[in-house]
Amino acid sequence: MFDIIKKSYLITKNNSPIILFWILYLLVMPICSSVLLRVQGTLLLFFTLFLLILLNVAFFSGWFKMIKQAIKNSEKNYLIEDEKYKDILDLRISFFEAIPEYMLPLLSIFAIYYFAFLAWVMTTIKLAEKFIGKIDFLLENLKTIQVSTASALEYIQNLPTEQLKILYEWQTFLILSIAIFGIFTLFLPPALYFEKNNKKNPLRAFLNSFKVFFKKPVEIIIFNVVIGILFFIMMLLQALCSANLVLYFFYFLISTWLTTYFVVLLFNYYDKRFAYNSNNRADSFREN
């Protein structure tokens, strides 16, 4: 795994177009959202939201393909240095070529993820009500809790010990359940982009992402710990830099790089450990 972590760092470092496209997305998309969401009327609002979803899907369709292409390029042995730089620049072409190719499958992936997540949460709530207890006492006082954070904290602190116990058990159970769902669906994008014979089957990608954990459970847990460390570093940097505009600018650059590195690591790890590929060197779901 250390080799994959190191290789992913080099791929991120040597393929600047991936980072530049991500920076452009972070700068342009909020502006587009603020302009488009000024529309009046329910119908227009729904149309605008759908348009924003399509814009986001279009970007990630191309951006994920850039990352896949960068990983494939990293496996080449370049005899001429100019060819390496040409492939790096050609990542821009991969971005635009991938939009019509992957937009519909990726949109399907997001839709499947959304409904699967809703079903997972509803099942979690039903299980929590059955084995922990109901939280009707909280729902009955929802208006009081919504007034402010201070009023919510005061309400919770004044709850009886038995109700507090139920509330904390609910919180723990929900966090663990959502974390498990996150582990099972973590590899959805690479599972789609590294599908055998480039089939782009959203349902199969979802199934393959789910299978990953059972293929190498210990290694997946370690991988998630690495991801957790990355996000902890980002949160720590944000807390340290939020009070100063200059420091926050540096935080933006660092967090942008770390986010790009995380996605490259995700794709590269899946490619090396689970994906079907041209050299047949990776573990596949039909082996072992």
PDB file of C-alpha atoms in Angstrom, residues 1-13 219 222-227 229-230 257 261-262 264-266 268-269 272-273:
ATOM      1  CA  MET A   1       0.000   0.000   0.000  1.00  0.00           C
ATOM      2  CA  PHE A   2       2.910   2.370   0.715  1.00  0.00           C
ATOM      3  CA  ASP A   3       3.977   2.104  -2.937  1.00  0.00           C
ATOM      4  CA  ILE A   4       0.477   3.123  -4.048  1.00  0.00           C
ATOM      5  CA  ILE A   5       0.476   6.080  -1.635  1.00  0.00           C
ATOM      6  CA  LYS A   6       3.869   7.201  -2.929  1.00  0.00           C
ATOM      7  CA  LYS A   7       2.935   6.647  -6.583  1.00  0.00           C
ATOM      8  CA  SER A   8      -0.312   8.592  -6.130  1.00  0.00           C
ATOM      9  CA  TYR A   9       1.692  11.491  -4.706  1.00  0.00           C
ATOM     10  CA  LEU A  10       3.940  11.507  -7.791  1.00  0.00           C
ATOM     11  CA  ILE A  11       0.948  11.305 -10.155  1.00  0.00           C
ATOM     12  CA  THR A  12      -0.672  14.289  -8.428  1.00  0.00           C
ATOM     13  CA  LYS A  13       2.597  16.215  -8.379  1.00  0.00           C
ATOM     14  CA  GLU A 219      -6.388  -3.222   3.940  1.00  0.00           C
ATOM     15  CA  ILE A 222      -6.156   0.908   6.837  1.00  0.00           C
ATOM     16  CA  PHE A 223      -6.915   2.805   3.640  1.00  0.00           C
ATOM     17  CA  ASN A 224      -9.845   4.551   5.328  1.00  0.00           C
ATOM     18  CA  VAL A 225      -7.592   5.452   8.260  1.00  0.00           C
ATOM     19  CA  VAL A 226      -5.213   7.140   5.778  1.00  0.00           C
ATOM     20  CA  ILE A 227      -8.170   9.056   4.320  1.00  0.00           C
ATOM     21  CA  ILE A 229      -5.814  11.391   8.562  1.00  0.00           C
ATOM     22  CA  LEU A 230      -5.946  13.485   5.367  1.00  0.00           C
ATOM     23  CA  TRP A 257      -3.932  19.751  -3.499  1.00  0.00           C
ATOM     24  CA  TYR A 261      -4.377  13.714  -4.065  1.00  0.00           C
ATOM     25  CA  PHE A 262      -7.158  11.882  -2.206  1.00  0.00           C
ATOM     26  CA  VAL A 264      -5.972  10.183  -7.309  1.00  0.00           C
ATOM     27  CA  LEU A 265      -5.135   7.833  -4.428  1.00  0.00           C
ATOM     28  CA  LEU A 266      -8.681   6.424  -4.507  1.00  0.00           C
ATOM     29  CA  ASN A 268      -4.959   4.427  -8.171  1.00  0.00           C
ATOM     30  CA  TYR A 269      -5.628   2.123  -5.222  1.00  0.00           C
ATOM     31  CA  LYS A 272      -3.835  -1.573  -8.599  1.00  0.00           C
ATOM     32  CA  ARG A 273      -5.834  -3.759  -6.227  1.00  0.00           C
TER      33      ARG A 273
END
